Structure formats: structure tokens, C-alpha cells
Amino acid sequence: AQKITQTQPGMFVQEKEAVTLDCTYDTSDQSYGLFWYKQPSSGEMIFLIYQGSYDEQNATEGRYSLNFQKARKSANLVISASQLGDSAMYFCAMRENFGNEKLTFGTGTRLTIIP
Amino acid sequence: SAVISQKPSRDICQRGTSLTIQCQVDSQVTMMFWYRQQPGQSLTLIATANQGSEATYESGFVIDKFPISRPNLTFSTLTVSNMSPEDSSIYLCSVTARAGFSEQYFGPGTRLTVT
């Protein structure tokens, strides 16, 4: 079974609109972390935001926020006021088992911002 | 945040040869990891680089093919041995400062093409 599922292979969004990228996860652990990364065409992986399973509030970092719904096992990334530079691949990832820091990645969503 | 450099940034290699990729971090980190991203795919963990001991490999990856060294807390190498065109990928080094830390960073990646 997929541990991280991103159901949107590609999305097109008008500049300045908000966009939500979906991510659902599957784990039996109580302690886990969820990450979002941005990968532009250059190939680098840019860390965007983190949500711990015990964090009571949704994480926010500038224009990025994470809509964490623990009971539904979803961790959607919300980008407000999208910009042309937001066009990239976006990956959701999960870290399970405290002490084992490896990340399991979803298949990614290619976001294209339209001027 | 940690600053991570990788060398080389890209290379084109012939089938049957080997390439060693270096990862240097500007601060001491507990954990270092090597990931592979095949064309159009997501990231897959190859191994965890352990300081002073043998790396821990994920299922499907073996030491003979991907030998890893980690002589200290700021440096690691990954060798891709006896290369074939299927090894054409982006190889990324990743670090986290400590277990359970909320941030995990990636190097800029090494884009490898095997002909």
C-alpha cells in the first residue's frame, strides 16, 4: 500500500490565486512527521514546511500553510497568492518511527502558474 | 539551516565505469542520507550513511553497487559502480541535524547520465 498518496499529477492555477495540493498518508505510528518540498526544474529539493503528528496547530511558513487533518490522514499544502515562481514539482513526504529519519515520498504534483 | 554542497553537479559517464559523488555540509549533522530520483519519478532512499560504520541500505540497493563512506559528521561519498544506463538519475544527499528534528535538507543534487 502507498504510504504517501498525491492524487494530482498536474495542476494549472491562475497567478495570485490560492492553490491546495493534496496529500494523504498511511501509518500506524503515533509519532510521525510530514514534509513538503518544492523541486524546480533545476532539480534541487527545497524544504517548505513541516508538521509533526503531535502539533496541535497547522504549520505555516510565509505563503505556505499545511492543512493537517489527522483523523483523515491528510496533510494538504496551501499556497496563498500564487506567483509565477511557484511553478515546480511539489512532493509530500513522511517520516515515521522516531529515530529512523528516512523520508518516504509521494509521486509529486506538477504545479503550473498561469500569468 | 544547513548548507549542503555536492560534487560533481552533473556528469556524463560511460557504461561500466564508476562515479563517486561527494556531499559536504557546513555544520555537523547527526544523519546523512542518499536518495535517487530516476527521470520523471519520485525520490527513493538508497541508504543511510553512518559515521564510522557501514551504511544501512534499503531494500533493492546493495553495497557492491552503491558503496558509501562517511568519515566524519560533515562529509559523505556515494559511489555508483559498474554503471548502466538505468543508473541515469539525480542523486541527492540529505541531512538532518538530529533525530526528530523538524527540518531535513537536501543538497543540490548530482545529475548523472550514463551512455
PDB file of C-alpha atoms in Angstrom:
ATOM      1  CA  ALA A   1       0.000   0.000   0.000  1.00  0.00           C
ATOM      2  CA  GLN A   2       1.186   3.516  -0.760  1.00  0.00           C
ATOM      3  CA  LYS A   3       2.342   5.323   2.332  1.00  0.00           C
ATOM      4  CA  ILE A   4       2.053   8.753   0.712  1.00  0.00           C
ATOM      5  CA  THR A   5      -0.538   9.472  -1.965  1.00  0.00           C
ATOM      6  CA  GLN A   6      -0.648  12.577  -4.105  1.00  0.00           C
ATOM      7  CA  THR A   7      -3.608  12.264  -6.442  1.00  0.00           C
ATOM      8  CA  GLN A   8      -2.987  15.344  -8.578  1.00  0.00           C
ATOM      9  CA  PRO A   9      -0.308  14.664 -11.186  1.00  0.00           C
ATOM     10  CA  GLY A  10      -0.630  18.202 -12.522  1.00  0.00           C
ATOM     11  CA  MET A  11      -2.403  21.442 -11.714  1.00  0.00           C
ATOM     12  CA  PHE A  12      -2.820  24.749 -13.523  1.00  0.00           C
ATOM     13  CA  VAL A  13      -3.607  27.808 -11.428  1.00  0.00           C
ATOM     14  CA  GLN A  14      -4.047  31.457 -12.281  1.00  0.00           C
ATOM     15  CA  GLU A  15      -1.451  33.788 -10.824  1.00  0.00           C
ATOM     16  CA  LYS A  16      -2.460  35.364  -7.482  1.00  0.00           C
ATOM     17  CA  GLU A  17      -4.989  32.638  -6.738  1.00  0.00           C
ATOM     18  CA  ALA A  18      -4.618  30.252  -3.815  1.00  0.00           C
ATOM     19  CA  VAL A  19      -3.876  26.609  -4.546  1.00  0.00           C
ATOM     20  CA  THR A  20      -4.238  23.440  -2.492  1.00  0.00           C
ATOM     21  CA  LEU A  21      -2.061  20.417  -3.179  1.00  0.00           C
ATOM     22  CA  ASP A  22      -3.431  17.194  -1.772  1.00  0.00           C
ATOM     23  CA  CYS A  23      -1.528  14.629   0.266  1.00  0.00           C
ATOM     24  CA  THR A  24      -2.844  11.651   2.192  1.00  0.00           C
ATOM     25  CA  TYR A  25      -0.715   9.266   4.197  1.00  0.00           C
ATOM     26  CA  ASP A  26      -0.882   5.877   5.790  1.00  0.00           C
ATOM     27  CA  THR A  27       0.882   4.958   9.011  1.00  0.00           C
ATOM     28  CA  SER A  28       0.198   3.067  12.198  1.00  0.00           C
ATOM     29  CA  ASP A  29       2.744   5.107  14.139  1.00  0.00           C
ATOM     30  CA  GLN A  30       1.595   7.684  16.673  1.00  0.00           C
ATOM     31  CA  SER A  31       4.709   9.800  16.209  1.00  0.00           C
ATOM     32  CA  TYR A  32       5.474  10.897  12.680  1.00  0.00           C
ATOM     33  CA  GLY A  33       6.310  13.983  10.663  1.00  0.00           C
ATOM     34  CA  LEU A  34       5.062  15.318   7.369  1.00  0.00           C
ATOM     35  CA  PHE A  35       7.132  17.427   4.991  1.00  0.00           C
ATOM     36  CA  TRP A  36       6.541  19.343   1.811  1.00  0.00           C
ATOM     37  CA  TYR A  37       9.290  20.053  -0.709  1.00  0.00           C
ATOM     38  CA  LYS A  38       9.419  22.106  -3.884  1.00  0.00           C
ATOM     39  CA  GLN A  39      11.531  20.916  -6.808  1.00  0.00           C
ATOM     40  CA  PRO A  40      12.069  23.446  -9.605  1.00  0.00           C
ATOM     41  CA  SER A  41      13.398  22.381 -12.967  1.00  0.00           C
ATOM     42  CA  SER A  42      16.956  22.796 -11.636  1.00  0.00           C
ATOM     43  CA  GLY A  43      16.398  19.617  -9.608  1.00  0.00           C
ATOM     44  CA  GLU A  44      17.157  20.891  -6.123  1.00  0.00           C
ATOM     45  CA  MET A  45      14.785  19.944  -3.323  1.00  0.00           C
ATOM     46  CA  ILE A  46      13.658  22.981  -1.351  1.00  0.00           C
ATOM     47  CA  PHE A  47      12.215  22.362   2.105  1.00  0.00           C
ATOM     48  CA  LEU A  48       8.934  24.259   2.534  1.00  0.00           C
ATOM     49  CA  ILE A  49       7.122  23.221   5.683  1.00  0.00           C
ATOM     50  CA  TYR A  50       6.894  20.573   8.397  1.00  0.00           C
ATOM     51  CA  GLN A  51       4.051  19.239  10.536  1.00  0.00           C
ATOM     52  CA  GLY A  52       4.573  16.936  13.474  1.00  0.00           C
ATOM     53  CA  SER A  53       1.863  14.463  14.375  1.00  0.00           C
ATOM     54  CA  TYR A  54       1.535  15.942  17.871  1.00  0.00           C
ATOM     55  CA  ASP A  55       1.425  19.547  16.715  1.00  0.00           C
ATOM     56  CA  GLU A  56      -1.969  20.942  17.595  1.00  0.00           C
ATOM     57  CA  GLN A  57      -1.832  23.859  15.222  1.00  0.00           C
ATOM     58  CA  ASN A  58      -1.397  23.776  11.486  1.00  0.00           C
ATOM     59  CA  ALA A  59       2.092  24.759  10.384  1.00  0.00           C
ATOM     60  CA  THR A  60       2.603  27.994   8.476  1.00  0.00           C
ATOM     61  CA  GLU A  61       5.658  29.423   6.718  1.00  0.00           C
ATOM     62  CA  GLY A  62       5.027  32.667   4.885  1.00  0.00           C
ATOM     63  CA  ARG A  63       2.687  31.941   1.968  1.00  0.00           C
ATOM     64  CA  TYR A  64       2.718  28.224   2.747  1.00  0.00           C
ATOM     65  CA  SER A  65       0.402  26.550   5.207  1.00  0.00           C
ATOM     66  CA  LEU A  66      -0.294  22.928   5.909  1.00  0.00           C
ATOM     67  CA  ASN A  67      -3.897  21.837   6.393  1.00  0.00           C
ATOM     68  CA  PHE A  68      -3.380  18.925   8.761  1.00  0.00           C
ATOM     69  CA  GLN A  69      -6.381  16.671   9.359  1.00  0.00           C
ATOM     70  CA  LYS A  70      -5.089  13.861  11.498  1.00  0.00           C
ATOM     71  CA  ALA A  71      -8.264  11.772  11.616  1.00  0.00           C
ATOM     72  CA  ARG A  72      -8.468  11.818   7.834  1.00  0.00           C
ATOM     73  CA  LYS A  73      -4.708  11.302   7.498  1.00  0.00           C
ATOM     74  CA  SER A  74      -4.342  14.227   5.177  1.00  0.00           C
ATOM     75  CA  ALA A  75      -1.703  16.953   5.035  1.00  0.00           C
ATOM     76  CA  ASN A  76      -2.569  19.302   2.223  1.00  0.00           C
ATOM     77  CA  LEU A  77      -0.279  22.167   1.258  1.00  0.00           C
ATOM     78  CA  VAL A  78      -1.917  25.535   0.702  1.00  0.00           C
ATOM     79  CA  ILE A  79      -0.079  28.224  -1.221  1.00  0.00           C
ATOM     80  CA  SER A  80      -1.673  31.635  -0.951  1.00  0.00           C
ATOM     81  CA  ALA A  81      -1.411  34.331  -3.624  1.00  0.00           C
ATOM     82  CA  SER A  82       0.449  32.126  -6.092  1.00  0.00           C
ATOM     83  CA  GLN A  83       3.344  33.556  -8.089  1.00  0.00           C
ATOM     84  CA  LEU A  84       4.931  32.541 -11.378  1.00  0.00           C
ATOM     85  CA  GLY A  85       7.960  31.336  -9.440  1.00  0.00           C
ATOM     86  CA  ASP A  86       5.784  28.771  -7.688  1.00  0.00           C
ATOM     87  CA  SER A  87       5.713  26.678 -10.874  1.00  0.00           C
ATOM     88  CA  ALA A  88       7.524  23.449  -9.929  1.00  0.00           C
ATOM     89  CA  MET A  89       7.065  19.885  -8.751  1.00  0.00           C
ATOM     90  CA  TYR A  90       5.816  19.554  -5.186  1.00  0.00           C
ATOM     91  CA  PHE A  91       6.458  16.463  -3.091  1.00  0.00           C
ATOM     92  CA  CYS A  92       4.823  15.398   0.138  1.00  0.00           C
ATOM     93  CA  ALA A  93       6.930  13.151   2.374  1.00  0.00           C
ATOM     94  CA  MET A  94       6.544  11.333   5.689  1.00  0.00           C
ATOM     95  CA  ARG A  95       8.985  10.383   8.380  1.00  0.00           C
ATOM     96  CA  GLU A  96       7.897   7.505  10.624  1.00  0.00           C
ATOM     97  CA  ASN A  97       9.443   5.912  13.687  1.00  0.00           C
ATOM     98  CA  PHE A  98      11.214   8.479  15.780  1.00  0.00           C
ATOM     99  CA  GLY A  99      14.933   7.830  15.448  1.00  0.00           C
ATOM    100  CA  ASN A 100      14.642   6.498  11.913  1.00  0.00           C
ATOM    101  CA  GLU A 101      14.791   9.680   9.955  1.00  0.00           C
ATOM    102  CA  LYS A 102      14.311   8.418   6.432  1.00  0.00           C
ATOM    103  CA  LEU A 103      11.614  10.029   4.317  1.00  0.00           C
ATOM    104  CA  THR A 104       9.036   8.292   2.142  1.00  0.00           C
ATOM    105  CA  PHE A 105       7.908  10.455  -0.748  1.00  0.00           C
ATOM    106  CA  GLY A 106       4.722  10.726  -2.755  1.00  0.00           C
ATOM    107  CA  THR A 107       4.714  10.803  -6.537  1.00  0.00           C
ATOM    108  CA  GLY A 108       4.506  14.569  -6.670  1.00  0.00           C
ATOM    109  CA  THR A 109       2.280  17.221  -8.216  1.00  0.00           C
ATOM    110  CA  ARG A 110       3.443  19.443 -11.049  1.00  0.00           C
ATOM    111  CA  LEU A 111       2.098  22.930 -10.431  1.00  0.00           C
ATOM    112  CA  THR A 112       1.991  25.446 -13.258  1.00  0.00           C
ATOM    113  CA  ILE A 113       1.080  29.046 -12.551  1.00  0.00           C
ATOM    114  CA  ILE A 114      -0.583  30.834 -15.468  1.00  0.00           C
ATOM    115  CA  PRO A 115       0.022  34.568 -15.855  1.00  0.00           C
TER     116      PRO A 115
ATOM    117  CA  SER B   1      19.584  25.697   8.107  1.00  0.00           C
ATOM    118  CA  ALA B   2      22.424  23.532   6.843  1.00  0.00           C
ATOM    119  CA  VAL B   3      24.245  24.424   3.643  1.00  0.00           C
ATOM    120  CA  ILE B   4      24.983  21.339   1.594  1.00  0.00           C
ATOM    121  CA  SER B   5      27.202  21.082  -1.443  1.00  0.00           C
ATOM    122  CA  GLN B   6      27.579  18.184  -3.838  1.00  0.00           C
ATOM    123  CA  LYS B   7      30.260  17.420  -6.381  1.00  0.00           C
ATOM    124  CA  PRO B   8      30.004  16.960  -9.262  1.00  0.00           C
ATOM    125  CA  SER B   9      26.792  18.799 -10.111  1.00  0.00           C
ATOM    126  CA  ARG B  10      26.416  16.710 -13.252  1.00  0.00           C
ATOM    127  CA  ASP B  11      28.353  14.167 -15.235  1.00  0.00           C
ATOM    128  CA  ILE B  12      28.084  12.008 -18.305  1.00  0.00           C
ATOM    129  CA  CYS B  13      29.702   8.616 -17.861  1.00  0.00           C
ATOM    130  CA  GLN B  14      30.248   5.548 -19.958  1.00  0.00           C
ATOM    131  CA  ARG B  15      28.678   2.197 -19.219  1.00  0.00           C
ATOM    132  CA  GLY B  16      30.817   0.028 -16.934  1.00  0.00           C
ATOM    133  CA  THR B  17      32.630   2.876 -15.206  1.00  0.00           C
ATOM    134  CA  SER B  18      32.180   4.212 -11.657  1.00  0.00           C
ATOM    135  CA  LEU B  19      31.481   7.686 -10.315  1.00  0.00           C
ATOM    136  CA  THR B  20      31.995   8.975  -6.787  1.00  0.00           C
ATOM    137  CA  ILE B  21      29.716  11.760  -5.591  1.00  0.00           C
ATOM    138  CA  GLN B  22      30.726  13.931  -2.663  1.00  0.00           C
ATOM    139  CA  CYS B  23      28.440  15.594  -0.131  1.00  0.00           C
ATOM    140  CA  GLN B  24      29.790  18.302   2.180  1.00  0.00           C
ATOM    141  CA  VAL B  25      27.794  20.011   4.935  1.00  0.00           C
ATOM    142  CA  ASP B  26      28.769  23.277   6.587  1.00  0.00           C
ATOM    143  CA  SER B  27      27.916  22.011  10.086  1.00  0.00           C
ATOM    144  CA  GLN B  28      27.986  18.739  11.973  1.00  0.00           C
ATOM    145  CA  VAL B  29      24.847  16.702  11.417  1.00  0.00           C
ATOM    146  CA  THR B  30      23.650  13.518  13.013  1.00  0.00           C
ATOM    147  CA  MET B  31      22.228  11.847   9.965  1.00  0.00           C
ATOM    148  CA  MET B  32      23.078  11.807   6.303  1.00  0.00           C
ATOM    149  CA  PHE B  33      21.151  10.043   3.594  1.00  0.00           C
ATOM    150  CA  TRP B  34      21.495   9.311  -0.102  1.00  0.00           C
ATOM    151  CA  TYR B  35      18.442   9.378  -2.372  1.00  0.00           C
ATOM    152  CA  ARG B  36      17.970   8.575  -6.033  1.00  0.00           C
ATOM    153  CA  GLN B  37      15.479  10.205  -8.351  1.00  0.00           C
ATOM    154  CA  GLN B  38      15.077   8.444 -11.663  1.00  0.00           C
ATOM    155  CA  PRO B  39      13.776  10.510 -14.606  1.00  0.00           C
ATOM    156  CA  GLY B  40      10.188  11.616 -14.046  1.00  0.00           C
ATOM    157  CA  GLN B  41       9.989   9.731 -10.767  1.00  0.00           C
ATOM    158  CA  SER B  42       9.865  10.497  -7.089  1.00  0.00           C
ATOM    159  CA  LEU B  43      12.740  10.120  -4.639  1.00  0.00           C
ATOM    160  CA  THR B  44      13.814   6.763  -3.277  1.00  0.00           C
ATOM    161  CA  LEU B  45      16.159   6.291  -0.347  1.00  0.00           C
ATOM    162  CA  ILE B  46      19.309   4.356  -1.214  1.00  0.00           C
ATOM    163  CA  ALA B  47      20.933   4.241   2.211  1.00  0.00           C
ATOM    164  CA  THR B  48      21.647   5.972   5.475  1.00  0.00           C
ATOM    165  CA  ALA B  49      25.299   6.943   5.800  1.00  0.00           C
ATOM    166  CA  ASN B  50      26.528   6.089   9.291  1.00  0.00           C
ATOM    167  CA  GLN B  51      29.600   7.772  10.671  1.00  0.00           C
ATOM    168  CA  GLY B  52      32.351   5.298  11.371  1.00  0.00           C
ATOM    169  CA  SER B  53      30.393   2.216  10.356  1.00  0.00           C
ATOM    170  CA  GLU B  54      28.828   0.580   7.348  1.00  0.00           C
ATOM    171  CA  ALA B  55      25.892   2.292   5.694  1.00  0.00           C
ATOM    172  CA  THR B  56      22.377   0.943   6.147  1.00  0.00           C
ATOM    173  CA  TYR B  57      20.910   0.065   2.760  1.00  0.00           C
ATOM    174  CA  GLU B  58      17.281  -0.016   1.725  1.00  0.00           C
ATOM    175  CA  SER B  59      15.703  -2.980   0.017  1.00  0.00           C
ATOM    176  CA  GLY B  60      16.862  -3.208  -3.581  1.00  0.00           C
ATOM    177  CA  PHE B  61      20.178  -1.425  -3.013  1.00  0.00           C
ATOM    178  CA  VAL B  62      23.449  -3.210  -2.235  1.00  0.00           C
ATOM    179  CA  ILE B  63      26.844  -2.134  -1.028  1.00  0.00           C
ATOM    180  CA  ASP B  64      28.686  -3.547  -4.016  1.00  0.00           C
ATOM    181  CA  LYS B  65      26.733  -1.311  -6.354  1.00  0.00           C
ATOM    182  CA  PHE B  66      26.488   1.786  -4.144  1.00  0.00           C
ATOM    183  CA  PRO B  67      29.396   1.859  -1.679  1.00  0.00           C
ATOM    184  CA  ILE B  68      29.098   4.717   0.789  1.00  0.00           C
ATOM    185  CA  SER B  69      31.603   6.293   3.117  1.00  0.00           C
ATOM    186  CA  ARG B  70      31.100   8.719   5.963  1.00  0.00           C
ATOM    187  CA  PRO B  71      34.405   9.507   7.662  1.00  0.00           C
ATOM    188  CA  ASN B  72      33.071  12.363   9.823  1.00  0.00           C
ATOM    189  CA  LEU B  73      29.937  14.338  10.725  1.00  0.00           C
ATOM    190  CA  THR B  74      30.139  16.728   7.769  1.00  0.00           C
ATOM    191  CA  PHE B  75      31.132  14.600   4.771  1.00  0.00           C
ATOM    192  CA  SER B  76      29.977  11.550   2.851  1.00  0.00           C
ATOM    193  CA  THR B  77      30.544   9.940  -0.533  1.00  0.00           C
ATOM    194  CA  LEU B  78      28.368   7.729  -2.683  1.00  0.00           C
ATOM    195  CA  THR B  79      29.901   5.671  -5.475  1.00  0.00           C
ATOM    196  CA  VAL B  80      27.801   4.376  -8.330  1.00  0.00           C
ATOM    197  CA  SER B  81      29.697   1.322  -9.557  1.00  0.00           C
ATOM    198  CA  ASN B  82      29.726  -0.513 -12.864  1.00  0.00           C
ATOM    199  CA  MET B  83      27.192   1.907 -14.266  1.00  0.00           C
ATOM    200  CA  SER B  84      24.481   1.115 -16.779  1.00  0.00           C
ATOM    201  CA  PRO B  85      22.012   3.462 -18.484  1.00  0.00           C
ATOM    202  CA  GLU B  86      19.454   2.520 -15.801  1.00  0.00           C
ATOM    203  CA  ASP B  87      21.616   4.371 -13.284  1.00  0.00           C
ATOM    204  CA  SER B  88      20.923   7.669 -15.043  1.00  0.00           C
ATOM    205  CA  SER B  89      19.285   9.681 -12.260  1.00  0.00           C
ATOM    206  CA  ILE B  90      19.629  12.606  -9.941  1.00  0.00           C
ATOM    207  CA  TYR B  91      21.452  11.574  -6.763  1.00  0.00           C
ATOM    208  CA  LEU B  92      20.720  13.709  -3.725  1.00  0.00           C
ATOM    209  CA  CYS B  93      22.380  13.934  -0.363  1.00  0.00           C
ATOM    210  CA  SER B  94      20.117  14.806   2.577  1.00  0.00           C
ATOM    211  CA  VAL B  95      20.851  15.720   6.179  1.00  0.00           C
ATOM    212  CA  THR B  96      19.058  16.358   9.419  1.00  0.00           C
ATOM    213  CA  ALA B  97      20.607  17.909  12.482  1.00  0.00           C
ATOM    214  CA  ARG B  98      19.197  15.366  14.922  1.00  0.00           C
ATOM    215  CA  ALA B  99      16.582  12.682  15.311  1.00  0.00           C
ATOM    216  CA  GLY B 100      13.066  14.068  15.313  1.00  0.00           C
ATOM    217  CA  PHE B 101      14.209  17.427  14.020  1.00  0.00           C
ATOM    218  CA  SER B 102      11.589  19.331  12.095  1.00  0.00           C
ATOM    219  CA  GLU B 103      13.779  20.147   9.130  1.00  0.00           C
ATOM    220  CA  GLN B 104      15.553  17.899   6.683  1.00  0.00           C
ATOM    221  CA  TYR B 105      17.591  19.469   3.924  1.00  0.00           C
ATOM    222  CA  PHE B 106      18.802  18.314   0.564  1.00  0.00           C
ATOM    223  CA  GLY B 107      21.891  19.102  -1.423  1.00  0.00           C
ATOM    224  CA  PRO B 108      21.598  20.487  -4.960  1.00  0.00           C
ATOM    225  CA  GLY B 109      21.865  17.012  -6.454  1.00  0.00           C
ATOM    226  CA  THR B 110      24.155  15.311  -8.952  1.00  0.00           C
ATOM    227  CA  ARG B 111      22.619  14.757 -12.357  1.00  0.00           C
ATOM    228  CA  LEU B 112      24.141  11.583 -13.801  1.00  0.00           C
ATOM    229  CA  THR B 113      23.747  10.387 -17.371  1.00  0.00           C
ATOM    230  CA  VAL B 114      25.141   7.005 -18.351  1.00  0.00           C
ATOM    231  CA  THR B 115      25.704   6.334 -22.046  1.00  0.00           C
TER     232      THR B 115
END
